[in-house]
mmCIF file of C-alpha atoms in Angstrom:
data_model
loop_
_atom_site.group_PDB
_atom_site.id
_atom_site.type_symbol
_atom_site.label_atom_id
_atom_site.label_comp_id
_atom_site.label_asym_id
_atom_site.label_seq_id
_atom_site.Cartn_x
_atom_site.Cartn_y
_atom_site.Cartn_z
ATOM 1 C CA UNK A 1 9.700 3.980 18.456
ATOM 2 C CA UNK A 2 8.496 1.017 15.813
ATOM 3 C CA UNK A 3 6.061 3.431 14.290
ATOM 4 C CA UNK A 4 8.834 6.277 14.108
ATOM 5 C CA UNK A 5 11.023 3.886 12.437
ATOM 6 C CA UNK A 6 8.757 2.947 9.759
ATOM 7 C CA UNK A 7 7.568 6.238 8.886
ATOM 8 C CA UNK A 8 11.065 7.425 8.691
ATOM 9 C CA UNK A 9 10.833 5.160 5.106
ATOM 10 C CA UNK A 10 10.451 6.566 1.949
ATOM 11 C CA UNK A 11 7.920 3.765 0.691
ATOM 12 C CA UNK A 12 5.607 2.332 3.888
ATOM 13 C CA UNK A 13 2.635 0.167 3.208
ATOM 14 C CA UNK A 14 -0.374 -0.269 4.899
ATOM 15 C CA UNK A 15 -3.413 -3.219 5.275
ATOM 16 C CA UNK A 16 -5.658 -3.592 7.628
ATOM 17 C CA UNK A 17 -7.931 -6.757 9.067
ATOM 18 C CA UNK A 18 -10.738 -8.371 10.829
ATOM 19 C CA UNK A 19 -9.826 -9.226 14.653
ATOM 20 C CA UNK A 20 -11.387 -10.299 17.188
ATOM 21 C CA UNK A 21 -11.453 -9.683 20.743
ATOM 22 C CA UNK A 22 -11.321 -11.655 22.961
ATOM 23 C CA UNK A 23 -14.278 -10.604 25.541
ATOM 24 C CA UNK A 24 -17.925 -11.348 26.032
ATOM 25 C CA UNK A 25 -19.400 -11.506 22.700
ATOM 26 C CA UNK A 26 -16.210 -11.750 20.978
ATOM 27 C CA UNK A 27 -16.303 -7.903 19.576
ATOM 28 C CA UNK A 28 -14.938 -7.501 16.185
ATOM 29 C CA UNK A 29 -12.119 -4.705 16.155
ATOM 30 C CA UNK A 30 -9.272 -3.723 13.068
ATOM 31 C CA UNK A 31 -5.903 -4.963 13.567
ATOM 32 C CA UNK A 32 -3.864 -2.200 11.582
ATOM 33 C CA UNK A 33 -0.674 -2.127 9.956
ATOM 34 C CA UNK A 34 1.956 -0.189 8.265
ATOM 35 C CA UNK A 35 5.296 -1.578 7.404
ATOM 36 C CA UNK A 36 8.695 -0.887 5.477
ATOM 37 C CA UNK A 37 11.446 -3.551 4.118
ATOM 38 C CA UNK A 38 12.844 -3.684 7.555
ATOM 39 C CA UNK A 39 9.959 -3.886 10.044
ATOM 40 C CA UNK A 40 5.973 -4.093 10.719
ATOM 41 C CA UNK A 41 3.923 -1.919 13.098
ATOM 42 C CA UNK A 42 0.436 -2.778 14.449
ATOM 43 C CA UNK A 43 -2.487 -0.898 16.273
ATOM 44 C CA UNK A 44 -5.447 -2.574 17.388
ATOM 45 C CA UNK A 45 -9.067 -0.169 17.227
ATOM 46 C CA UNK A 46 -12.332 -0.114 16.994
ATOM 47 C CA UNK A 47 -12.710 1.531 13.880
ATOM 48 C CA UNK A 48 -11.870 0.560 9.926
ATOM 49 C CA UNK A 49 -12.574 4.461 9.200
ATOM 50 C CA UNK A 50 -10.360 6.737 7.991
ATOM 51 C CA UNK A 51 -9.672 8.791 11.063
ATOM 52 C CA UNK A 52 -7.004 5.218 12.185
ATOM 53 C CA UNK A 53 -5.126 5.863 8.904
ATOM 54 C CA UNK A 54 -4.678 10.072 9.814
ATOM 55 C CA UNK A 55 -3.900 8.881 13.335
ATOM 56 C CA UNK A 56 -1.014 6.997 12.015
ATOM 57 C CA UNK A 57 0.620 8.245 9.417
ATOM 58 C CA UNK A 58 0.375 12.052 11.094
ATOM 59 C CA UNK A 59 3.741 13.409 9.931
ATOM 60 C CA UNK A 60 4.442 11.347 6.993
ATOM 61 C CA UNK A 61 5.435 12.434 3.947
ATOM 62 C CA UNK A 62 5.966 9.540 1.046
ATOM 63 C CA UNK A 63 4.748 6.658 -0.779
ATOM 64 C CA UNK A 64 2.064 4.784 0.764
ATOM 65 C CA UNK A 65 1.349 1.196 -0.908
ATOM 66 C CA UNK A 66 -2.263 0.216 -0.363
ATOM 67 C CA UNK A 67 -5.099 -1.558 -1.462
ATOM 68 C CA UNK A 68 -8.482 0.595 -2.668
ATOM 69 C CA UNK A 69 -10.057 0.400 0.211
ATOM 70 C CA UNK A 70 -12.132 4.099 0.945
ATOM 71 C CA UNK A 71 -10.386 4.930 4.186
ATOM 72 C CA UNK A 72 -7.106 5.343 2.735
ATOM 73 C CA UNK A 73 -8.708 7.692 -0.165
ATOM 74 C CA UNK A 74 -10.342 9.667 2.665
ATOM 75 C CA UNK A 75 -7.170 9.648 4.778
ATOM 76 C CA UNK A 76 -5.372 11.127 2.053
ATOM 77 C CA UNK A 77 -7.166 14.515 1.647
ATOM 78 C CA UNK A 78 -6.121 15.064 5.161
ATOM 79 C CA UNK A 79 -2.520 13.855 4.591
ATOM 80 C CA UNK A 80 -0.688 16.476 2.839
ATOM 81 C CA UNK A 81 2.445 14.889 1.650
ATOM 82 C CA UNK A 82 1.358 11.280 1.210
ATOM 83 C CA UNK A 83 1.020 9.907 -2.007
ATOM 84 C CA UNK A 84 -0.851 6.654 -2.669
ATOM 85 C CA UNK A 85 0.183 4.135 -4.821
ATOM 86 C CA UNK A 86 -2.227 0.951 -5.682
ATOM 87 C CA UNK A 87 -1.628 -2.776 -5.537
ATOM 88 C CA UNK A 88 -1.442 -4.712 -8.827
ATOM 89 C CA UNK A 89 -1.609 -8.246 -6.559
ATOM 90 C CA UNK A 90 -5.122 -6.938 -5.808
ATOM 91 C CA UNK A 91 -6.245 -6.018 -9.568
ATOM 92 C CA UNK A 92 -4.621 -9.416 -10.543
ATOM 93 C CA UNK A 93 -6.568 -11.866 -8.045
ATOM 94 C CA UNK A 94 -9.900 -10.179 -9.503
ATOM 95 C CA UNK A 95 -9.040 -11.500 -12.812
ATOM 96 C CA UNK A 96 -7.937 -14.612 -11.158
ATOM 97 C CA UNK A 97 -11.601 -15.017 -9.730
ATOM 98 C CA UNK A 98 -13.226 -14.190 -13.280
ATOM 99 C CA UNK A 99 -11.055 -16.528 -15.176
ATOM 100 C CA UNK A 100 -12.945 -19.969 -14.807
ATOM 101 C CA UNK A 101 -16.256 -17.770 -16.672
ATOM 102 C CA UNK A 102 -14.099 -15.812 -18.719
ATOM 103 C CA UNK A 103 -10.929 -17.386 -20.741
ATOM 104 C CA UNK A 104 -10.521 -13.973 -22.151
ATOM 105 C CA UNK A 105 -8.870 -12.766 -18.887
ATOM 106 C CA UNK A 106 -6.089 -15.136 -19.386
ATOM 107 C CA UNK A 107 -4.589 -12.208 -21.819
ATOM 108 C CA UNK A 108 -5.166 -9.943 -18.621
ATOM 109 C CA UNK A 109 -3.188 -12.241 -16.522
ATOM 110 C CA UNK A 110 -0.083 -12.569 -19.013
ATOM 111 C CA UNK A 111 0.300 -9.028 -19.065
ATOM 112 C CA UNK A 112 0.235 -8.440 -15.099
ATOM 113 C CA UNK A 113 2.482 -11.467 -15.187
ATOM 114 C CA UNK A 114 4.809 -9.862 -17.319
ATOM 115 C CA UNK A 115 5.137 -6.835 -15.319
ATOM 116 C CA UNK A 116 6.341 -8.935 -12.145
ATOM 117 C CA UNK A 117 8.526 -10.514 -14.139
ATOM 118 C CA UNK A 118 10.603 -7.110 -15.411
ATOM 119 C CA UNK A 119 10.341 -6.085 -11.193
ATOM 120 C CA UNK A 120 12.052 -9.664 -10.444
ATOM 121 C CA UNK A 121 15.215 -8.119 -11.884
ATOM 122 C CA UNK A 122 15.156 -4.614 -10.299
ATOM 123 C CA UNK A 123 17.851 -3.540 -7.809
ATOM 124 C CA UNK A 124 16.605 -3.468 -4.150
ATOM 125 C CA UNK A 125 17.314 0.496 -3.990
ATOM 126 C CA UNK A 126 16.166 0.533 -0.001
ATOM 127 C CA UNK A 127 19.377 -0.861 0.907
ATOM 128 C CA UNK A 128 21.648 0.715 -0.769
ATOM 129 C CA UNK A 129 23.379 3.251 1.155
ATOM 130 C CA UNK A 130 25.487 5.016 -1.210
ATOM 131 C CA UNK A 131 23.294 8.360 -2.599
ATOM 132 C CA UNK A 132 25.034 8.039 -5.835
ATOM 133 C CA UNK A 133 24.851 4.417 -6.112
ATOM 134 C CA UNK A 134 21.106 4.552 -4.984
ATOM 135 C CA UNK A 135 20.300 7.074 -7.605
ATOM 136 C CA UNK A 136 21.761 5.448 -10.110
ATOM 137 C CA UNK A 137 19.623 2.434 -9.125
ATOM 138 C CA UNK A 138 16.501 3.992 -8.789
ATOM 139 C CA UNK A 139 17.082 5.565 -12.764
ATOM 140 C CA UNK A 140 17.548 1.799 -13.820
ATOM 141 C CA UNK A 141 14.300 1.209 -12.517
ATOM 142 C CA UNK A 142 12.135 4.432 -14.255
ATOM 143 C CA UNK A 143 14.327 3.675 -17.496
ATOM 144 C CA UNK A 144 13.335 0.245 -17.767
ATOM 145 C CA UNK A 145 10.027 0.429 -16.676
ATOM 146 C CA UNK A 146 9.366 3.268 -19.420
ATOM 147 C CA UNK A 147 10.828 0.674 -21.706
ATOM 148 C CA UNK A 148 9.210 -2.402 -20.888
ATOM 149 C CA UNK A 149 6.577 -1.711 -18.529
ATOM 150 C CA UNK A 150 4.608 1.308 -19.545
ATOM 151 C CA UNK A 151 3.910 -0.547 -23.071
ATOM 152 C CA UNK A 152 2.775 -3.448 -21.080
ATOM 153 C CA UNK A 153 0.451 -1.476 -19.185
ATOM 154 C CA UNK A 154 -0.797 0.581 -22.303
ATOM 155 C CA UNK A 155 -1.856 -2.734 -24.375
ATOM 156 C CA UNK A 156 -3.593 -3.847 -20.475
ATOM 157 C CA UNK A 157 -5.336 -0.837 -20.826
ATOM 158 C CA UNK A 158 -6.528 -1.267 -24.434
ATOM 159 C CA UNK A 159 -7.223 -4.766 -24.273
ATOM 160 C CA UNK A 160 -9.397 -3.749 -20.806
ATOM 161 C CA UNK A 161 -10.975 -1.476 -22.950
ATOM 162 C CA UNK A 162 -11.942 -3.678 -25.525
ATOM 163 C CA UNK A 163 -13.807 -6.148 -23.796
ATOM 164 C CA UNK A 164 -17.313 -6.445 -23.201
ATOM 165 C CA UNK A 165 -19.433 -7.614 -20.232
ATOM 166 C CA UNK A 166 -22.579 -8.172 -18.361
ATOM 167 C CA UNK A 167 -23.283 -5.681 -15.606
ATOM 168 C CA UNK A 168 -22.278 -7.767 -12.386
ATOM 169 C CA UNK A 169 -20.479 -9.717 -14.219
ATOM 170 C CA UNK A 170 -16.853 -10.881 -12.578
ATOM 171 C CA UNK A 171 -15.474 -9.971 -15.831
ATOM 172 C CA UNK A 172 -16.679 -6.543 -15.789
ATOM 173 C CA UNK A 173 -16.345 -6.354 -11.903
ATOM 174 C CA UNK A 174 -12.427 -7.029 -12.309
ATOM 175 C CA UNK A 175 -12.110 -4.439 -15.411
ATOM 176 C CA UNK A 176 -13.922 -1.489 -13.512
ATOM 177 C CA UNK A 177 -11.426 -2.387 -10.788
ATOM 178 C CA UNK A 178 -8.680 -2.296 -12.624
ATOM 179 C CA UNK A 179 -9.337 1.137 -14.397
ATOM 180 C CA UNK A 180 -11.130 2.855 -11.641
ATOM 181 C CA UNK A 181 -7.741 2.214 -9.972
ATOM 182 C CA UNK A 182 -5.465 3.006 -12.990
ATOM 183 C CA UNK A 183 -3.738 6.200 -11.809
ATOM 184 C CA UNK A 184 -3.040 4.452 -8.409
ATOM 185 C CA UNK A 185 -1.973 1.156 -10.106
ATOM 186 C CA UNK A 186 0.486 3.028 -12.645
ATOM 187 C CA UNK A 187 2.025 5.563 -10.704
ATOM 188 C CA UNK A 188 4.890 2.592 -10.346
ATOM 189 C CA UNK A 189 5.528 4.353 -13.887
ATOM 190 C CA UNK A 190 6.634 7.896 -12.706
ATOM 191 C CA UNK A 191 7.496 7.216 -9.359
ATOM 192 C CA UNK A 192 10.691 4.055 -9.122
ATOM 193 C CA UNK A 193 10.276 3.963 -5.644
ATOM 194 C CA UNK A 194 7.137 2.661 -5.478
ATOM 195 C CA UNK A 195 6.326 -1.015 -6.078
ATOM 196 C CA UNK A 196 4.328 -2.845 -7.890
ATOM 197 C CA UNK A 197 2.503 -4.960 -4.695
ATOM 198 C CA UNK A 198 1.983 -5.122 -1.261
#
């Protein structure tokens, strides 16, 4: 009944982690999740592959809010319906981890800053219950995102663009993230119900 409840929401997100069983040898299983604004459901397997992902969301049709991670790439092609949108906390810590080498990601870090700032002030449109109301509310959110955030994202994308560095490199390891990720990580853009993290 949990998991029925939270893939009755429009936007569900989903993570998954290391966990350990306790048995002889202390096997190491995947404690899965997916969750919306109101509740958290787990499963417990043997497997990180994509197969757990299909097995869950089998029905679904909405926004997913993940991190890159393969499975949920794989997952999707069998997943007609779903639509994944990327993390930005995730894109962020990798220029987080590159800073102390690389000053220049500071700029980086302003402009993903920025864009959590402009959310900050968004209406919570999963609670509202009115349709009209929670139209209107989700409109606020594409208009001012195509106002404030899209040029924030475009001078991300520029500046990512400009900047040079050595294969391996955390620098260039947190740039090839970021735009290897960029259609997840911006579909915030065209799509007001999804958010910006997980």
């Amino acid at each position: 009944a949990l998991r029925e409840h939270v893939l009755s929401g429009e936007v569900i997100h989903g993570d998954e982690t290391r966990w350990r069983m306790l048995s002889k040898g202390a096997k190491l299983w995947w404690a899965w999740c997916i969750g919306r604004h109101d509740a958290v459901y787990y499963q417990i397997e043997p497997s990180r592959g994509h197969e757990v992902v299909v097995g869950m969301l089998r029905g679904y049709r909405g926004v997913l809010m993940v991190d890159d991670y393969v499975a949920y790439q794989t997952a999707l092609k069998l997943l007609p319906g779903v639509t994944i949108v990327l993390c930005w906390s995730h894109a962020r810590r990798a220029y987080v981890e590159a800073l102390d080498a690389y000053p220049e990601c500071q700029q980086a870090l302003d402009l993903i800053g920025k864009l959590f700032e402009i959310e900050r002030d968004m209406p919570d449109w999963r609670v509202i219950k009115d349709p009209r109301l929670r139209d209107a509310a989700l409109q606020k959110i594409a208009d001012v995102r195509f106002a404030q955030s899209k040029p924030l994202t475009d001078e991300l994308l520029k500046w990512a663009r400009e900047q040079r560095g050595l294969p391996g490199s955390k620098l260039r390891e947190a740039i090839a993230y970021m735009t290897s990720n960029w259609t997840g990580l911006t579909r915030f853009l065209t799509d007001p119900r999804a958010p910006l993290t997980n």
